[in-house]
Amino acid sequence: MSNISSELIPQEKREILKNQMFQERFQSIRQKTESICQPLEIEDYVVQPIADVSPPKWHLGHTTWFFETMILVPHFPGYAVFDANYNFIFNSYYESVGARVIRTDRGNLSRPSVQNVYHYRKYVDEAMQIFLQTEVPSELAPLLELGLLHEQQHPELLLTDIKYILGNNPLFPPYQNEAEIATTPVSASKWIAMDEGVYEIGFQGDEFCFDNELNRHKVYLNAYQIASELVTNQEYLEFMKDGGYENFRHWHSEAWDWVQKNQSKAPMYWYYIENQWFNYTLNGLQLVDLNAPVTHINFYEAFAFASWSGKRLPTEAEWEVAQGQFDWGSRWEWTQSAYLPYPGFTKADDATGEYNGKFMVNQMVLRGASVATAENHSRPTYRNFFQTNLQWQFTGIRLAQ
Ligand SMILES: [Fe+2]
């Protein structure tokens, strides 16, 4: 259809085409989530080793619950919920849709069974397919889009949660995934010089973006330089060998408490075995690849490394303004910007207003994307955010000065 101008298609038919596109995307995105679970054993679906890591079974149910609760229940007359109790189990953090199971208890649920969760998915998938064949009001398009984007965000969390579950099992079972094989080694970094001036950041255009990418606004930047490459394992190892984890001078106060409390000595998944550093990858325990970008470091570690090297992390504005001049996309890159609303930020009145805005406290912004990120979640204005102590995502370090 791409060579037919959309103006030549009557409005009515355009709606049908749009719905067909939604249907196709819906199917493939839902399928992708399930394919990530395919290599798992049934026991792997239920484990929650730490509060931040949700069991794969929960991800499968929660993404399904999102479509059921946000779209089918309010907008598909006659839809009967699969199980009224599931709202309590699979609601993540939406206060506006009722009580929910405590997050840390997600791994204590032996029921619903994995099989029932797959039944739930099938039930909701079928209802969604029927719903998308009806005349869906065009005002619902942004909500449908949000449902799809939400389902696309979860595979990244799902994959990193699976990595945590398997990577903290003493048997280090390999998962087998291309994500980490495809990592290209980092070459020698150069400094990219940026002029001082007034720049604009934030999303611009007619396509979908998240509320936290708005509004586009002006920022003033002093002249700065940003590294063309991410910090490598080799460079990070030099920091470790130089006593980086033993010198309080490089760390924030709460970061130093974290180092002491956890006896931290290396990035997550690194193990020192017979005088060599190994790390757990999705393909099993392997010797640390010195040329690959360092990953699974939290904000504390990224900041400490930058401090040790006499440099700093870029701000999110510096990153966004310079991003056309370097490659990115293999690691989420920590910035030194707190996750805050842009000027004129507004959020929706309904439950979707809880998607981003309420997390704008005590978290830092990450820019870029990672090897586990869905393709259309990689745009220069995309703002990811995590708490400063979290390491389980595919994070990385790019320096500035
Ligand atoms: Fe979610």
Short mmCIF file of C-alpha atoms and ligand atoms in Angstrom, two decimals:
data_model
loop_
_atom_site.label_atom_id
_atom_site.label_comp_id
_atom_site.label_asym_id
_atom_site.label_seq_id
_atom_site.Cartn_x
_atom_site.Cartn_y
_atom_site.Cartn_z
CA MET A 1 0.00 0.00 0.00
CA SER A 2 2.97 2.27 0.41
CA ASN A 3 2.82 3.73 -3.11
CA ILE A 4 -0.80 4.86 -2.73
CA SER A 5 -1.24 8.32 -1.30
CA SER A 6 -3.37 8.06 1.82
CA GLU A 7 -5.50 11.01 0.66
CA LEU A 8 -6.91 8.78 -2.11
CA ILE A 9 -8.30 6.31 0.40
CA PRO A 10 -11.72 7.17 1.86
CA GLN A 11 -11.71 7.91 5.62
CA GLU A 12 -13.73 4.79 6.40
CA LYS A 13 -11.28 2.52 4.62
CA ARG A 14 -8.34 4.29 6.19
CA GLU A 15 -9.72 3.37 9.62
CA ILE A 16 -9.98 -0.28 8.57
CA LEU A 17 -6.40 -0.21 7.31
CA LYS A 18 -5.23 1.32 10.55
CA ASN A 19 -7.03 -1.38 12.51
CA GLN A 20 -5.47 -4.07 10.35
CA MET A 21 -2.08 -2.60 11.07
CA PHE A 22 -2.85 -2.63 14.77
CA GLN A 23 -3.97 -6.24 14.53
CA GLU A 24 -0.77 -7.30 12.81
CA ARG A 25 1.44 -5.36 15.18
CA PHE A 26 -0.54 -6.65 18.14
CA GLN A 27 0.02 -10.25 17.09
CA SER A 28 3.73 -9.90 16.44
CA ILE A 29 4.44 -7.90 19.60
CA ARG A 30 2.52 -10.35 21.79
CA GLN A 31 4.32 -13.23 20.09
CA LYS A 32 7.70 -11.63 20.77
CA THR A 33 7.01 -11.58 24.53
CA GLU A 34 6.20 -15.27 24.50
CA SER A 35 9.20 -16.17 22.35
CA ILE A 36 11.52 -14.71 25.00
CA CYS A 37 10.13 -17.24 27.47
CA GLN A 38 10.51 -20.12 25.08
CA PRO A 39 13.94 -21.36 26.30
CA LEU A 40 12.76 -21.37 29.95
CA GLU A 41 12.05 -24.39 32.11
CA ILE A 42 8.73 -24.23 33.93
CA GLU A 43 10.50 -23.55 37.30
CA ASP A 44 12.22 -20.46 35.84
CA TYR A 45 8.84 -18.74 35.37
CA VAL A 46 8.09 -18.36 39.07
CA VAL A 47 11.28 -17.15 40.78
CA GLN A 48 11.71 -13.63 42.20
CA PRO A 49 15.26 -13.47 43.61
CA ILE A 50 15.10 -9.73 44.48
CA ALA A 51 12.26 -7.23 44.69
CA ASP A 52 13.17 -5.51 41.41
CA VAL A 53 13.19 -8.73 39.41
CA SER A 54 9.72 -9.97 38.56
CA PRO A 55 9.02 -13.61 37.71
CA PRO A 56 8.54 -14.21 33.96
CA LYS A 57 5.05 -15.57 34.70
CA TRP A 58 4.13 -12.22 36.21
CA HIS A 59 5.34 -10.30 33.12
CA LEU A 60 3.19 -12.53 30.90
CA GLY A 61 0.13 -11.91 33.04
CA HIS A 62 0.75 -8.22 33.67
CA THR A 63 1.10 -7.21 29.99
CA THR A 64 -2.14 -9.10 29.33
CA TRP A 65 -3.85 -7.41 32.27
CA PHE A 66 -2.85 -4.04 30.80
CA PHE A 67 -4.87 -4.69 27.61
CA GLU A 68 -7.75 -6.14 29.56
CA THR A 69 -7.93 -3.31 32.11
CA MET A 70 -7.07 -0.29 30.02
CA ILE A 71 -8.77 -1.23 26.74
CA LEU A 72 -11.20 -4.16 26.86
CA VAL A 73 -13.01 -3.48 30.12
CA PRO A 74 -13.69 0.23 29.53
CA HIS A 75 -14.09 0.20 25.73
CA PHE A 76 -15.40 -3.20 24.56
CA PRO A 77 -19.07 -3.51 25.59
CA GLY A 78 -19.96 -7.01 26.77
CA TYR A 79 -16.38 -8.08 27.46
CA ALA A 80 -16.24 -10.46 30.44
CA VAL A 81 -12.99 -10.47 32.43
CA PHE A 82 -11.07 -13.75 32.41
CA ASP A 83 -10.78 -13.86 36.19
CA ALA A 84 -11.82 -11.01 38.50
CA ASN A 85 -8.97 -11.85 40.92
CA TYR A 86 -6.28 -11.21 38.34
CA ASN A 87 -6.57 -7.44 38.74
CA PHE A 88 -5.13 -7.86 42.23
CA ILE A 89 -2.30 -10.09 41.04
CA PHE A 90 -1.22 -8.40 37.82
CA ASN A 91 -1.71 -4.71 38.53
CA SER A 92 1.82 -3.28 38.72
CA TYR A 93 1.52 0.19 40.21
CA TYR A 94 -1.77 1.75 39.11
CA GLU A 95 -3.48 3.20 42.18
CA SER A 96 -6.47 4.24 40.09
CA VAL A 97 -7.47 0.65 39.27
CA GLY A 98 -7.48 -0.80 42.76
CA ALA A 99 -5.44 -2.81 45.25
CA ARG A 100 -2.61 -5.10 44.16
CA VAL A 101 -0.34 -7.83 45.42
CA ILE A 102 2.76 -6.43 47.17
CA ARG A 103 5.58 -6.24 44.65
CA THR A 104 7.98 -8.36 46.70
CA ASP A 105 5.39 -11.13 46.85
CA ARG A 106 5.18 -11.72 43.12
CA GLY A 107 7.51 -14.70 43.43
CA ASN A 108 5.42 -16.32 46.17
CA LEU A 109 2.52 -17.06 43.88
CA SER A 110 2.45 -20.66 42.75
CA ARG A 111 -1.01 -19.91 41.32
CA PRO A 112 -2.24 -18.98 38.80
CA SER A 113 -0.18 -21.66 37.11
CA VAL A 114 2.00 -20.86 34.12
CA GLN A 115 -0.47 -22.77 32.00
CA ASN A 116 -3.36 -20.64 33.24
CA VAL A 117 -1.44 -17.47 32.53
CA TYR A 118 -0.95 -18.65 28.95
CA HIS A 119 -4.70 -19.36 28.79
CA TYR A 120 -5.30 -15.82 30.04
CA ARG A 121 -3.09 -14.46 27.26
CA LYS A 122 -4.97 -16.44 24.65
CA TYR A 123 -8.34 -15.29 25.97
CA VAL A 124 -7.37 -11.62 25.92
CA ASP A 125 -5.62 -11.96 22.55
CA GLU A 126 -8.79 -13.35 21.01
CA ALA A 127 -10.94 -10.62 22.54
CA MET A 128 -8.52 -7.97 21.30
CA GLN A 129 -8.62 -9.42 17.79
CA ILE A 130 -12.42 -9.27 17.79
CA PHE A 131 -12.34 -5.78 19.26
CA LEU A 132 -9.91 -4.57 16.58
CA GLN A 133 -12.25 -5.88 13.90
CA THR A 134 -15.02 -3.60 15.14
CA GLU A 135 -15.16 0.10 14.40
CA VAL A 136 -12.72 1.29 16.99
CA PRO A 137 -13.19 5.03 17.66
CA SER A 138 -10.15 6.92 16.44
CA GLU A 139 -9.76 8.62 19.86
CA LEU A 140 -8.64 5.23 21.14
CA ALA A 141 -5.63 5.12 18.83
CA PRO A 142 -3.20 6.64 21.39
CA LEU A 143 -4.38 4.17 24.05
CA LEU A 144 -3.94 1.20 21.68
CA GLU A 145 -0.51 2.53 20.84
CA LEU A 146 0.34 2.78 24.54
CA GLY A 147 -0.79 -0.83 25.07
CA LEU A 148 1.50 -2.00 22.28
CA LEU A 149 4.42 0.10 23.48
CA HIS A 150 3.92 -1.16 27.02
CA GLU A 151 4.02 -4.75 25.76
CA GLN A 152 7.21 -3.87 23.85
CA GLN A 153 8.88 -2.40 26.93
CA HIS A 154 8.35 -5.51 28.98
CA PRO A 155 10.47 -7.93 26.89
CA GLU A 156 13.52 -5.87 27.84
CA LEU A 157 12.66 -6.16 31.54
CA LEU A 158 11.69 -9.79 31.00
CA LEU A 159 15.05 -10.60 29.40
CA THR A 160 17.05 -8.79 32.07
CA ASP A 161 14.95 -10.43 34.79
CA ILE A 162 15.60 -13.85 33.24
CA LYS A 163 19.31 -13.01 33.14
CA TYR A 164 19.20 -12.18 36.84
CA ILE A 165 17.33 -15.37 37.70
CA LEU A 166 19.73 -17.60 35.75
CA GLY A 167 22.85 -15.53 36.49
CA ASN A 168 22.31 -15.88 40.23
CA ASN A 169 21.84 -19.61 40.04
CA PRO A 170 25.07 -21.38 41.05
CA LEU A 171 24.78 -23.62 37.97
CA PHE A 172 24.91 -20.53 35.68
CA PRO A 173 22.57 -22.10 33.12
CA PRO A 174 22.97 -20.48 29.69
CA TYR A 175 19.82 -18.97 28.24
CA GLN A 176 21.07 -18.76 24.64
CA ASN A 177 20.29 -15.43 23.13
CA GLU A 178 21.70 -13.38 20.32
CA ALA A 179 21.44 -10.14 22.27
CA GLU A 180 24.84 -10.44 23.86
CA ILE A 181 26.57 -12.15 20.94
CA ALA A 182 25.73 -9.22 18.71
CA THR A 183 27.64 -6.74 20.89
CA THR A 184 30.26 -5.01 18.80
CA PRO A 185 33.60 -4.34 20.46
CA VAL A 186 34.23 -0.71 21.27
CA SER A 187 37.04 1.00 19.34
CA ALA A 188 39.36 3.72 20.64
CA SER A 189 37.35 6.64 21.94
CA LYS A 190 37.78 10.18 20.65
CA TRP A 191 36.49 13.43 22.12
CA ILE A 192 33.70 15.15 20.19
CA ALA A 193 33.81 18.91 20.79
CA MET A 194 30.50 20.75 21.10
CA ASP A 195 30.11 24.52 20.99
CA GLU A 196 28.41 26.51 23.70
CA GLY A 197 24.99 27.77 22.77
CA VAL A 198 21.23 27.53 23.06
CA TYR A 199 19.86 24.21 21.81
CA GLU A 200 16.45 22.54 21.77
CA ILE A 201 15.70 19.15 23.30
CA GLY A 202 12.54 17.08 23.63
CA PHE A 203 10.25 15.35 21.16
CA GLN A 204 8.98 17.07 18.05
CA GLY A 205 6.68 15.50 15.46
CA ASP A 206 3.29 13.87 14.94
CA GLU A 207 4.27 10.33 15.90
CA PHE A 208 3.69 8.85 19.32
CA CYS A 209 6.02 9.80 22.12
CA PHE A 210 5.78 9.40 25.89
CA ASP A 211 4.53 12.31 27.97
CA ASN A 212 7.96 12.62 29.63
CA GLU A 213 9.58 13.57 26.28
CA LEU A 214 7.46 16.74 26.16
CA ASN A 215 7.64 19.69 25.91
CA ARG A 216 10.42 20.47 23.49
CA HIS A 217 12.32 23.36 25.05
CA LYS A 218 15.47 25.42 24.90
CA VAL A 219 18.56 24.68 26.97
CA TYR A 220 21.79 26.58 27.29
CA LEU A 221 24.94 24.47 27.20
CA ASN A 222 28.48 25.51 27.94
CA ALA A 223 31.10 24.17 25.53
CA TYR A 224 31.77 20.50 26.31
CA GLN A 225 33.29 17.36 24.94
CA ILE A 226 31.66 13.95 24.84
CA ALA A 227 33.31 10.57 24.21
CA SER A 228 32.64 8.86 20.89
CA GLU A 229 32.67 5.41 22.55
CA LEU A 230 31.43 3.73 25.69
CA VAL A 231 33.80 2.76 28.49
CA THR A 232 35.16 -0.76 27.95
CA ASN A 233 35.59 -3.64 30.39
CA GLN A 234 39.36 -3.11 30.07
CA GLU A 235 39.04 0.50 31.23
CA TYR A 236 36.70 -0.45 34.03
CA LEU A 237 39.12 -3.17 35.15
CA GLU A 238 41.84 -0.50 35.48
CA PHE A 239 39.54 1.40 37.83
CA MET A 240 39.02 -1.78 39.86
CA LYS A 241 42.75 -2.60 39.95
CA ASP A 242 43.53 0.96 41.04
CA GLY A 243 41.37 0.42 44.13
CA GLY A 244 38.33 2.19 42.73
CA TYR A 245 35.97 0.29 45.02
CA GLU A 246 38.19 0.94 48.06
CA ASN A 247 38.53 4.72 47.80
CA PHE A 248 35.61 6.67 49.24
CA ARG A 249 36.74 9.82 47.37
CA HIS A 250 35.13 8.65 44.12
CA TRP A 251 31.74 7.86 45.63
CA HIS A 252 28.68 9.74 46.81
CA SER A 253 27.85 9.23 50.47
CA GLU A 254 24.94 6.84 49.88
CA ALA A 255 26.97 5.13 47.14
CA TRP A 256 29.80 4.50 49.59
CA ASP A 257 27.26 3.04 52.04
CA TRP A 258 26.11 0.78 49.22
CA VAL A 259 29.71 -0.34 48.49
CA GLN A 260 30.31 -1.10 52.18
CA LYS A 261 27.03 -2.85 52.77
CA ASN A 262 27.29 -5.06 49.70
CA GLN A 263 31.08 -5.47 49.76
CA SER A 264 30.95 -4.43 46.10
CA LYS A 265 34.12 -5.05 44.10
CA ALA A 266 32.99 -5.40 40.48
CA PRO A 267 30.02 -4.98 38.13
CA MET A 268 27.07 -7.29 38.60
CA TYR A 269 27.62 -10.81 37.21
CA TRP A 270 31.41 -10.59 37.49
CA TYR A 271 33.07 -13.54 39.28
CA TYR A 272 36.76 -13.90 40.12
CA ILE A 273 37.70 -17.53 39.50
CA GLU A 274 41.28 -18.83 39.61
CA ASN A 275 42.83 -15.39 39.10
CA GLN A 276 40.61 -14.49 36.17
CA TRP A 277 37.48 -12.38 35.82
CA PHE A 278 34.50 -14.15 34.36
CA ASN A 279 31.04 -12.72 33.81
CA TYR A 280 27.69 -14.33 33.38
CA THR A 281 26.18 -13.57 29.99
CA LEU A 282 22.98 -14.85 28.45
CA ASN A 283 25.18 -17.47 26.86
CA GLY A 284 26.57 -18.68 30.18
CA LEU A 285 29.66 -17.93 32.25
CA GLN A 286 32.45 -16.53 30.06
CA LEU A 287 35.80 -14.80 30.40
CA VAL A 288 35.22 -11.04 30.55
CA ASP A 289 35.59 -9.62 27.03
CA LEU A 290 37.98 -6.71 27.58
CA ASN A 291 36.96 -4.94 24.36
CA ALA A 292 33.22 -4.97 25.04
CA PRO A 293 31.49 -2.04 26.75
CA VAL A 294 31.20 -2.45 30.51
CA THR A 295 27.64 -3.21 31.56
CA HIS A 296 25.47 -3.94 34.61
CA ILE A 297 26.87 -1.01 36.55
CA ASN A 298 24.61 1.26 38.56
CA PHE A 299 24.63 5.06 38.69
CA TYR A 300 26.91 5.00 41.74
CA GLU A 301 29.52 3.00 39.84
CA ALA A 302 29.20 5.05 36.64
CA PHE A 303 29.71 8.23 38.64
CA ALA A 304 32.64 6.78 40.62
CA PHE A 305 34.37 5.59 37.45
CA ALA A 306 33.95 9.04 35.86
CA SER A 307 35.31 10.69 39.00
CA TRP A 308 38.32 8.34 39.11
CA SER A 309 39.12 9.08 35.47
CA GLY A 310 38.99 12.83 36.07
CA LYS A 311 35.94 13.21 33.81
CA ARG A 312 32.18 13.26 34.39
CA LEU A 313 28.93 11.85 33.01
CA PRO A 314 27.11 13.95 30.40
CA THR A 315 23.82 15.64 31.23
CA GLU A 316 20.82 14.34 29.29
CA ALA A 317 20.71 17.58 27.29
CA GLU A 318 24.38 17.24 26.35
CA TRP A 319 23.76 13.66 25.31
CA GLU A 320 20.71 14.51 23.17
CA VAL A 321 22.35 17.47 21.44
CA ALA A 322 25.51 15.50 20.55
CA GLN A 323 23.90 12.12 19.77
CA GLY A 324 24.01 12.44 15.97
CA GLN A 325 27.80 12.36 16.16
CA PHE A 326 28.32 9.01 17.88
CA ASP A 327 26.84 5.53 17.69
CA TRP A 328 24.56 4.39 20.49
CA GLY A 329 22.04 1.64 21.17
CA SER A 330 23.92 -1.24 22.82
CA ARG A 331 23.77 0.04 26.43
CA TRP A 332 21.50 2.38 28.34
CA GLU A 333 23.81 5.25 29.20
CA TRP A 334 23.72 6.83 32.65
CA THR A 335 23.56 10.61 32.65
CA GLN A 336 24.11 12.98 35.54
CA SER A 337 20.57 14.36 35.09
CA ALA A 338 17.90 13.72 37.68
CA TYR A 339 14.64 12.44 36.18
CA LEU A 340 12.46 15.55 36.27
CA PRO A 341 9.54 16.93 34.25
CA TYR A 342 10.30 19.08 31.23
CA PRO A 343 8.77 22.60 31.15
CA GLY A 344 5.01 22.35 30.60
CA PHE A 345 4.86 18.61 31.35
CA THR A 346 1.29 17.36 31.69
CA LYS A 347 -0.12 13.94 32.40
CA ALA A 348 -3.41 12.29 31.51
CA ASP A 349 -6.25 12.26 34.07
CA ASP A 350 -6.90 8.54 33.68
CA ALA A 351 -4.74 5.58 34.78
CA THR A 352 -2.28 6.17 31.92
CA GLY A 353 -1.27 9.38 33.69
CA GLU A 354 0.48 7.08 36.20
CA TYR A 355 2.81 5.76 33.50
CA ASN A 356 5.78 8.14 33.93
CA GLY A 357 5.12 11.26 35.98
CA LYS A 358 4.87 9.71 39.41
CA PHE A 359 8.41 8.33 39.15
CA MET A 360 10.00 11.77 38.86
CA VAL A 361 11.76 11.62 42.21
CA ASN A 362 15.06 9.98 43.26
CA GLN A 363 15.83 8.46 39.85
CA MET A 364 18.43 9.30 37.21
CA VAL A 365 17.94 9.50 33.46
CA LEU A 366 19.48 7.00 31.07
CA ARG A 367 19.70 7.76 27.38
CA GLY A 368 20.09 5.61 24.30
CA ALA A 369 18.80 2.04 24.27
CA SER A 370 20.24 -1.42 24.86
CA VAL A 371 20.69 -4.67 22.96
CA ALA A 372 17.43 -5.78 24.56
CA THR A 373 15.36 -2.72 23.58
CA ALA A 374 12.57 -2.93 20.99
CA GLU A 375 13.49 -1.06 17.83
CA ASN A 376 10.89 1.72 18.01
CA HIS A 377 11.91 2.51 21.58
CA SER A 378 15.25 3.80 20.33
CA ARG A 379 14.92 7.48 19.62
CA PRO A 380 17.14 10.41 20.57
CA THR A 381 14.53 11.95 22.88
CA TYR A 382 13.60 8.73 24.74
CA ARG A 383 14.09 9.03 28.49
CA ASN A 384 14.66 5.90 30.51
CA PHE A 385 15.05 6.15 34.28
CA PHE A 386 16.18 3.98 37.16
CA GLN A 387 17.07 4.25 40.80
CA THR A 388 20.75 4.88 41.49
CA ASN A 389 21.52 1.46 43.01
CA LEU A 390 20.12 -0.74 40.22
CA GLN A 391 22.50 -2.78 38.05
CA TRP A 392 20.40 -5.42 36.40
CA GLN A 393 19.71 -3.56 33.13
CA PHE A 394 22.18 -3.42 30.25
CA THR A 395 23.62 -0.10 31.39
CA GLY A 396 26.82 1.61 30.25
CA ILE A 397 29.10 4.63 30.69
CA ARG A 398 29.90 7.42 28.24
CA LEU A 399 32.17 10.14 29.57
CA ALA A 400 32.07 13.90 29.08
CA GLN A 401 34.34 16.74 30.08
FE FE B 1 4.14 -2.62 33.02
#
